[in-house]
Amino acid sequence: MIEVTAAELLQQVQSEYEGELTGADAPSETDAWIGIPPSDVQSMAQFIVDTWQPVYLSTITGNDRRDPIDVIYHFVVEGVSLNVRASVPKAVDQIDSITRIVPAAIMYEREVAEMFGITMVGHPDPRRLVLPEDWPEGDYPLRRDDSGDEEDGQDNG
Amino acid sequence: MAKLSFPIGPQHPALKEPENLRFSVDGELVVDADIRIGYVHRSIERSCSERNFVQDLYLCERVCGICSNAHTLCYAMAVEKLADVEVPVRAQYIRMLMHEFERIHSHMLWLGVAGHEVGFESLFMYVWRDREVIQDILETVSGNRGHYAMTTLGGVRHDITPEMETKIREGILYLRERAEYYAEIVTTEATFLKRVSEVGVISGERAQELGAMGPTLRASGPDYDVRTYFPYLQYDQINFSVRTSQLCDVLGRTLVRVEEVIDACDICLQVLDKMPEGEIQERFPRKVPEGEAVARVEAQRGELIYYIRANDSDVPQRVKIRTPTLANLPASLEIVSGGYIADIPIAFASIDPCFSCTDRMVVLDDVGTGDSRTMTWPELVEISRNR
């Protein structure tokens, strides 16, 4: 089912996408990784939706690497797994919502927001997803600093 | 007329799992739906980064009782990618066999539930009786009827003996015949058709836009199936077609699933024919080098994806799990909207939802009294450590 290889897809991104790329890597035929500044996430989502059809958004992964917090968007386009990484510094702590461009992101963005305390700017439905309504404000289960549980997480990485 | 809003749940209208649905209705018509999940949040993702890679395998297996094999498979594939371990070919074939067995048992379970939801009890009883055949096969191969624990890092735990093979072939041929019979029933039986045809409609374009996966997506036209998009294990050696339907309704989803049972039987027979002799396990290192990996499998409910980041130790830094039901939720809300109140159970059940999967992560909710009590993270850690 390979329509294009990951390397070809990356070339297309590099030549057609006008914004800045902070990284581009194709570790296998079907895996492509690109990095973008967090402020460009909407323009990247728009670029992906405009360039390829259909676009599947598999999920959005949040990962607290002490600082920054990685927000990784796992797309499937043209038979390639396209992973877009935006690293959000804790001093910024917010990223634009892509739900209006990619409606599939709605639940995934709510999950990242409640687990890591990243504000999704412009999200149409910014409620919590799985945490209860009376969960304390400012307590983020997967965040590894004062607002999460420091002693319990691992310190490496 | 004023719109009325009413809640269903936290007990599911169809399956025995907790979530809370809120419907806005205008007379008999549902105009809007909202969902509240999290009743079975068990902090599995967090717990994964506190256990080593082998312990996580057993934890991930318990994300879901129905698709447990898909979870261990996907987890193992991601970790094997990170550790650069090649799984022996025979082990890959055995993994495929388990993967398809699980698809058969899960789709049959769903078909029975669907029959029950539309008041077609004899379908429910017939299907669940036949499902025992695949359950017996699973037990013969792995020793368990659920939580098979077949997958291990670097291979599988049990080999298929010639005696098992005979039993599997017999069972699969019987199931294939029965699945064909059910395919005929669900397309010709008027009592069934009247309840599922043109119920819970969603267009292919909309389903794809909302991120639906698996049979929910394919029943509306798009052909996204991880087994053909990203052939894992030995799926590129097997002849099978992706089942889609243009019906976009509950009948379409039923047909896709029944046809997938027939296909899964064929895949199992092909696997048994092609399975080479050889080792079933490869030695696996305790520590996994630094890196990150994404693995996808086509679980019975749709695409399952794992993201794992390792940091050169025996404990993963992050394990992220996205289960198919979460992907199907936005679409499911649209599926029930626009239909009748009486169709809510079957329309909602038609995505084959699984909330243990979806929540994964901890709340004590006393549903009986309506009190909810939240425990703080340190309190929970305290409890779990003092157990």
XYZ file of C-alpha atoms in Angstrom:
544
model
C 0.000 0.000 0.000
C 3.057 2.282 -0.039
C 2.121 5.201 -2.273
C 5.145 7.321 -1.521
C 8.056 6.592 0.773
C 8.647 8.591 3.914
C 11.726 10.210 2.382
C 9.723 11.392 -0.660
C 7.035 12.756 1.608
C 9.611 14.676 3.611
C 11.024 16.175 0.390
C 7.571 17.346 -0.552
C 7.115 18.949 2.868
C 10.483 20.651 2.645
C 9.864 22.070 -0.820
C 6.212 23.100 -0.462
C 5.786 24.051 3.180
C 6.655 27.711 3.670
C 7.106 27.786 7.415
C 10.157 26.852 9.407
C 11.110 23.223 10.104
C 13.192 22.425 13.168
C 13.811 18.828 12.155
C 13.109 16.254 9.446
C 13.941 12.569 9.620
C 12.768 9.380 7.945
C 13.932 6.407 10.042
C 12.075 3.902 7.837
C 10.077 3.681 4.587
C 6.806 4.410 6.343
C 7.923 6.645 9.228
C 8.524 10.379 8.842
C 9.266 12.769 11.688
C 9.266 16.536 11.414
C 9.704 19.231 14.020
C 8.030 22.639 13.945
C 7.984 25.644 16.282
C 4.824 25.417 18.442
C 3.525 28.715 17.073
C 3.293 27.166 13.565
C 1.093 24.223 14.439
C -2.013 25.660 12.773
C -0.234 26.495 9.542
C 1.300 23.003 9.450
C -2.115 21.372 10.041
C -3.612 23.546 7.300
C -0.748 22.602 4.963
C -1.284 18.881 5.603
C -5.052 19.078 5.074
C -4.655 21.161 1.901
C -1.900 18.991 0.407
C -3.185 15.464 0.950
C -6.533 13.743 1.117
C -7.575 11.779 3.045
C -5.710 12.727 6.193
C -6.063 10.567 9.289
C -5.022 11.974 12.658
C -4.238 8.912 14.755
C -3.627 10.715 18.012
C -1.765 13.502 19.789
C 0.898 12.434 22.270
C 2.028 14.682 25.082
C 5.370 13.939 26.705
C 6.881 15.994 29.490
C 10.617 15.940 28.973
C 11.182 18.217 31.976
C 11.262 21.221 29.666
C 9.940 21.525 27.010
C 6.812 19.403 26.763
C 6.637 17.533 23.461
C 3.318 17.582 21.667
C 3.427 15.060 18.831
C 0.717 14.857 16.171
C 0.568 11.407 14.570
C -0.894 11.734 11.062
C -1.348 9.120 8.349
C -1.069 10.531 4.821
C -0.366 8.696 1.561
C 0.372 5.487 3.443
C 3.089 7.156 5.527
C 3.024 7.734 9.259
C 3.787 11.469 9.517
C 4.703 12.505 13.047
C 4.830 16.253 13.695
C 6.590 17.335 16.846
C 6.058 20.743 18.464
C 8.064 21.310 21.658
C 6.230 23.684 23.997
C 8.462 25.421 26.578
C 6.939 25.429 30.073
C 7.296 29.213 30.171
C 4.821 29.386 27.266
C 2.536 26.505 28.252
C 0.087 26.943 25.428
C -0.370 25.889 21.838
C -2.957 26.722 19.203
C -5.779 24.244 18.845
C -6.022 22.500 15.471
C -9.547 21.178 16.063
C -11.111 23.665 13.654
C -8.758 22.456 10.910
C -8.639 18.752 11.855
C -11.883 17.923 13.724
C -10.482 14.540 14.792
C -8.185 16.384 17.220
C -11.024 17.371 19.565
C -10.693 14.595 22.164
C -6.927 14.259 21.858
C -6.342 17.959 22.552
C -8.581 17.809 25.631
C -6.561 14.851 26.877
C -3.201 16.583 26.401
C -4.558 19.759 28.036
C -5.797 18.044 31.199
C -2.822 15.730 31.555
C -0.058 18.279 30.949
C -1.627 21.657 31.707
C -1.067 23.006 28.221
C -3.751 25.482 27.177
C -5.227 24.717 23.766
C -5.879 28.210 22.434
C -9.110 28.391 20.455
C -10.373 24.894 21.340
C -14.160 24.799 20.836
C -14.793 22.582 23.866
C -11.975 22.998 26.430
C -13.454 20.771 29.136
C -11.620 17.913 30.817
C -11.825 14.539 29.176
C -11.317 11.768 31.725
C -10.527 13.597 34.983
C -13.527 14.383 37.232
C -15.027 17.876 37.410
C -13.731 18.410 40.965
C -10.147 17.438 40.190
C -7.987 20.195 41.733
C -7.089 23.071 39.433
C -3.473 23.142 38.448
C -2.830 19.448 39.155
C -1.747 17.679 36.002
C -1.206 13.922 36.348
C 1.442 13.452 33.666
C 3.342 16.691 34.216
C 6.671 16.345 35.896
C 7.136 19.501 37.967
C 5.510 21.171 41.028
C 2.067 20.791 39.526
C 2.516 17.083 38.958
C 3.929 14.536 41.348
C 7.662 15.050 41.426
C 8.888 12.224 43.665
C 6.902 9.645 41.834
C 8.037 10.170 38.251
C 11.386 9.044 37.027
C 14.046 11.639 36.938
C 15.867 10.514 33.835
C 15.092 11.442 30.290
C -41.269 22.999 21.254
C -38.725 23.382 24.039
C -35.755 21.038 23.809
C -35.402 18.559 26.589
C -32.110 17.283 27.856
C -31.758 13.948 29.602
C -28.866 11.801 30.841
C -28.190 8.130 30.246
C -25.577 6.443 32.359
C -23.133 6.101 33.914
C -24.347 2.696 32.861
C -24.061 2.213 29.135
C -27.374 1.953 27.280
C -26.177 -1.177 25.510
C -22.949 -2.656 26.844
C -22.141 -3.156 30.502
C -19.632 -0.392 30.836
C -19.780 3.016 32.450
C -19.983 6.361 30.728
C -22.468 9.179 30.923
C -24.339 10.364 27.845
C -26.427 13.506 27.702
C -28.984 13.844 24.959
C -30.928 16.886 23.856
C -34.181 15.758 22.338
C -36.886 17.465 20.372
C -39.891 15.183 20.743
C -38.689 11.728 19.715
C -35.665 13.034 17.847
C -32.193 13.301 19.284
C -30.774 16.666 18.237
C -27.536 16.728 20.170
C -25.427 14.363 22.225
C -22.578 14.813 24.633
C -20.472 12.275 26.475
C -18.653 12.216 29.778
C -16.052 9.479 30.189
C -13.422 8.709 32.806
C -15.311 6.326 35.107
C -12.736 3.608 34.617
C -9.645 5.776 34.435
C -6.851 3.674 35.914
C -3.652 5.679 35.254
C -2.180 2.939 33.123
C -0.035 5.261 31.016
C 1.521 6.774 34.132
C 1.972 3.356 35.761
C 3.801 2.155 32.668
C 6.633 4.597 33.250
C 7.098 3.219 36.763
C 7.501 -0.410 35.730
C 10.020 -2.162 33.543
C 9.389 -3.207 29.973
C 8.381 -6.779 30.824
C 5.973 -5.723 33.603
C 4.398 -3.198 31.232
C 3.558 -6.000 28.842
C 1.220 -7.495 31.456
C -0.136 -4.068 32.398
C -0.933 -3.177 28.790
C -2.671 -6.500 28.346
C -5.115 -5.323 31.023
C -6.056 -2.105 29.270
C -8.938 -4.045 27.775
C -10.403 -7.503 28.321
C -11.631 -7.952 24.757
C -8.715 -6.652 22.698
C -5.989 -7.659 25.167
C -3.937 -9.437 22.520
C -3.941 -6.389 20.229
C -2.537 -4.295 23.088
C 0.342 -6.626 23.906
C 1.053 -7.040 20.210
C 1.192 -3.307 19.575
C 3.252 -2.682 22.703
C 5.700 -5.447 21.842
C 6.026 -4.175 18.263
C 6.961 -0.698 19.499
C 9.491 -2.001 22.039
C 11.001 -4.428 19.523
C 11.404 -1.550 17.094
C 13.278 0.426 19.766
C 15.497 -2.488 20.793
C 15.991 -3.498 17.140
C 15.064 -7.115 17.803
C 13.838 -9.209 14.885
C 11.009 -11.556 15.826
C 11.337 -15.109 14.361
C 9.027 -15.680 11.385
C 7.173 -18.540 13.032
C 6.444 -16.341 16.040
C 5.097 -13.644 13.698
C 2.713 -16.170 12.127
C 1.540 -17.317 15.565
C 0.980 -13.681 16.525
C -1.133 -13.218 13.412
C -3.127 -16.289 14.261
C -3.888 -14.915 17.740
C -4.674 -11.497 16.256
C -7.276 -12.988 13.914
C -8.706 -15.333 16.570
C -9.303 -12.269 18.683
C -10.994 -10.471 15.817
C -13.343 -13.436 15.339
C -14.265 -13.657 19.017
C -14.740 -9.901 19.374
C -16.871 -9.437 16.251
C -19.023 -12.404 17.241
C -19.441 -10.965 20.702
C -20.512 -7.688 19.129
C -22.921 -9.367 16.708
C -24.588 -11.135 19.617
C -24.919 -7.877 21.532
C -26.308 -6.165 18.442
C -28.921 -8.906 18.119
C -29.817 -8.426 21.780
C -30.095 -4.637 21.372
C -32.577 -4.900 18.540
C -34.600 -7.551 20.356
C -33.424 -10.435 18.147
C -32.583 -12.761 21.030
C -32.197 -15.930 18.986
C -29.411 -14.306 16.982
C -27.730 -13.399 20.256
C -27.950 -16.974 21.539
C -26.863 -18.611 18.290
C -23.871 -16.319 17.866
C -22.726 -16.624 21.439
C -23.051 -20.411 21.291
C -20.822 -20.471 18.209
C -18.417 -18.057 19.821
C -17.578 -20.779 22.327
C -15.775 -22.592 19.503
C -13.252 -19.774 19.091
C -12.994 -19.405 22.863
C -12.085 -23.086 23.111
C -9.466 -22.624 20.404
C -7.999 -19.667 22.262
C -7.894 -21.726 25.436
C -6.248 -24.641 23.658
C -3.526 -22.433 22.224
C -2.807 -20.092 25.120
C -4.348 -21.745 28.160
C -6.718 -18.824 28.734
C -10.100 -17.675 27.483
C -9.195 -14.038 28.012
C -5.903 -12.223 28.689
C -4.073 -14.844 26.662
C -0.561 -13.658 27.545
C 0.694 -15.140 24.268
C 2.863 -12.234 23.188
C 6.171 -11.737 24.853
C 9.000 -9.375 23.996
C 10.835 -11.007 21.100
C 8.259 -13.646 20.234
C 5.388 -15.679 21.606
C 5.149 -17.898 24.670
C 3.551 -21.037 23.248
C 4.071 -22.964 20.034
C 1.302 -24.450 17.899
C 1.497 -28.247 18.036
C 0.113 -30.513 15.258
C -2.753 -31.576 17.574
C -3.673 -27.934 18.089
C -3.517 -27.321 14.374
C -6.073 -30.070 13.705
C -8.411 -28.627 16.297
C -7.956 -25.068 14.967
C -8.698 -26.145 11.383
C -11.851 -27.957 12.422
C -13.094 -25.044 14.525
C -12.280 -22.407 11.928
C -14.057 -24.288 9.118
C -17.154 -24.575 11.306
C -17.007 -20.874 12.215
C -16.586 -19.848 8.597
C -19.716 -21.734 7.646
C -21.635 -20.167 10.533
C -20.383 -16.668 9.665
C -21.695 -17.123 6.125
C -25.042 -18.135 7.579
C -25.093 -15.007 9.754
C -24.150 -12.856 6.765
C -27.245 -14.219 5.068
C -29.439 -13.701 8.149
C -28.458 -10.070 8.715
C -29.119 -9.181 5.077
C -32.434 -11.024 4.664
C -34.200 -11.146 8.037
C -36.821 -8.403 7.954
C -37.039 -7.947 11.733
C -33.330 -7.250 11.858
C -33.178 -5.078 8.735
C -35.990 -2.821 9.919
C -34.058 -2.000 13.081
C -30.638 -1.363 11.559
C -31.166 -0.115 8.041
C -30.753 3.671 7.746
C -30.186 3.940 11.485
C -27.146 5.753 12.831
C -26.051 7.221 9.527
C -22.711 8.982 9.078
C -21.130 9.851 5.734
C -17.708 8.527 4.851
C -16.266 11.997 4.535
C -17.575 13.042 7.940
C -16.444 9.800 9.628
C -12.954 10.244 8.228
C -12.860 13.921 9.239
C -13.880 13.056 12.816
C -11.127 10.457 12.999
C -13.280 7.322 13.119
C -11.387 4.047 12.692
C -11.997 0.386 12.000
C -15.395 -0.995 10.980
C -17.062 2.296 11.974
C -15.023 4.077 9.311
C -15.009 1.328 6.695
C -18.778 0.886 6.850
C -18.993 4.413 5.413
C -16.598 3.875 2.517
C -12.969 4.773 3.354
C -10.648 1.764 3.259
C -8.170 2.613 6.002
C -6.954 -0.646 7.484
C -3.560 -0.798 9.203
C -3.054 -4.348 7.902
C -2.826 -3.023 4.337
C -1.547 0.517 4.964
C 1.332 -0.524 7.218
C 1.644 -4.310 6.739
C 3.013 -5.558 10.035
C 3.852 -9.124 11.040
C 3.484 -11.152 7.785
C 0.289 -9.560 6.469
C 1.992 -8.799 3.140
C 2.220 -12.593 2.580
C -1.493 -13.131 3.038
C -4.298 -12.732 0.544
C -7.186 -10.783 1.903
C -9.265 -7.806 0.953
C -10.327 -4.858 3.055
C -14.067 -4.958 3.627
C -15.905 -1.703 3.137
C -19.530 -0.786 2.728
C -21.269 2.236 1.265
C -24.343 1.890 3.464
C -23.031 4.259 6.178
C -25.513 2.872 8.728
C -25.697 0.208 11.436
C -26.385 -2.455 8.801
C -23.160 -1.453 7.029
C -21.194 -1.809 10.266
C -22.783 -5.200 10.907
C -21.948 -6.424 7.406
C -18.351 -5.227 7.586
C -17.881 -7.102 10.858
C -19.519 -10.321 9.679
C -17.466 -10.253 6.486
C -14.337 -9.638 8.546
C -15.102 -12.794 10.517
C -15.227 -14.766 7.240
C -11.970 -13.125 6.140
C -10.335 -13.764 9.490
C -11.170 -17.474 9.122
C -9.542 -17.491 5.688
C -6.499 -15.656 7.035
C -6.155 -18.224 9.844
C -6.206 -21.106 7.344
C -3.623 -19.362 5.145
C -1.440 -18.735 8.190
C -1.566 -22.415 9.153
C -0.605 -23.380 5.581
C 2.287 -20.949 5.365
C 3.679 -21.142 8.880
C 7.360 -22.222 8.694
C 9.134 -24.307 11.311
C 11.540 -22.548 13.615
C 12.141 -20.695 16.825
C 9.313 -18.841 18.514
C 11.324 -16.523 20.741
C 14.331 -14.258 20.385
C 16.396 -13.209 23.387
C 15.404 -9.754 24.492
C 17.750 -7.285 26.224
C 16.729 -5.948 29.628
C 17.648 -2.376 28.754
C 16.251 -0.630 25.723
C 18.391 2.003 23.961
C 17.299 5.621 23.873
C 14.777 6.479 21.188
C 11.121 6.703 20.359
C 8.833 4.500 18.336
C 5.270 4.465 17.112
C 3.478 1.184 16.431
C 0.054 0.639 14.938
C -2.081 -2.463 14.657
C -5.570 -3.008 13.335
C -7.389 -4.074 16.473
C -10.928 -5.371 15.924
C -12.455 -1.978 16.775
C -10.049 0.037 14.685
C -6.520 1.345 14.627
C -4.632 0.997 17.903
C -1.524 3.131 18.312
C 1.288 3.077 20.865
C 3.995 5.683 21.265
C 6.922 4.666 23.438
C 9.981 6.659 24.409
C 12.874 4.801 25.991
C 15.907 6.342 27.667
C 18.513 3.586 27.782
C 17.146 1.990 30.937
C 14.793 -0.898 31.682
C 11.873 1.480 32.279
C 10.116 3.395 29.490
C 10.058 7.160 29.910
C 6.624 7.470 28.297
C 4.030 5.055 27.013
C 1.127 6.622 25.178
C -1.850 4.507 24.206
C -4.675 5.581 21.927
C -7.431 3.040 21.743
C -9.900 2.787 18.848
C -12.964 3.716 20.923
C -11.566 7.165 21.755
C -11.028 7.750 18.053
C -14.608 6.655 17.343
C -16.267 8.784 20.053
C -16.693 12.056 18.127
C -18.232 10.082 15.268
C -20.470 8.106 17.640
C -22.024 11.314 18.973
C -22.866 12.288 15.440
C -24.201 8.795 14.738
C -26.838 9.024 17.487
C -27.768 12.640 16.685
C -30.627 12.954 14.235
C -32.046 9.549 15.095
C -34.855 8.415 17.377
C -34.514 7.900 21.116
C -35.413 4.227 20.677
C -32.447 3.778 18.350
C -29.902 5.143 20.824
C -28.736 1.757 22.189
C -28.103 0.079 18.838
C -26.747 3.234 17.184
C -24.321 3.826 20.006
C -23.374 0.163 20.292
C -22.687 0.052 16.558
C -19.220 1.578 17.055
C -18.455 -1.364 19.400
C -17.410 0.978 22.211
C -15.086 -0.128 24.974
C -14.645 2.251 27.858
C -12.025 0.401 29.818
C -9.854 1.021 26.811
C -10.839 4.606 26.448
C -10.377 5.776 29.997
C -7.273 3.811 30.911
C -6.212 6.197 33.411
C -8.647 7.444 38.772
C -11.764 8.479 40.362
C -13.920 7.077 43.069
C -17.439 7.856 42.125
C -20.196 6.694 44.382
C -22.875 6.402 41.786
C -25.477 5.038 44.196
C -25.522 8.123 46.390
C -24.458 10.583 43.753
C -21.493 11.640 45.868
C -18.238 11.763 44.115
C -15.042 11.698 46.021
C -11.716 12.489 44.451
C -8.487 11.228 45.839
C -5.341 13.198 45.382
C -2.464 11.655 43.519
C -0.244 11.347 46.637
C -3.151 9.597 48.451
C -3.502 7.102 45.633
C 0.204 6.451 45.526
C 0.094 5.924 49.307
C -2.730 3.379 48.984
C -1.095 1.480 46.183
C 2.221 1.306 48.022
C 0.677 0.113 51.259
C -1.325 -2.637 49.679
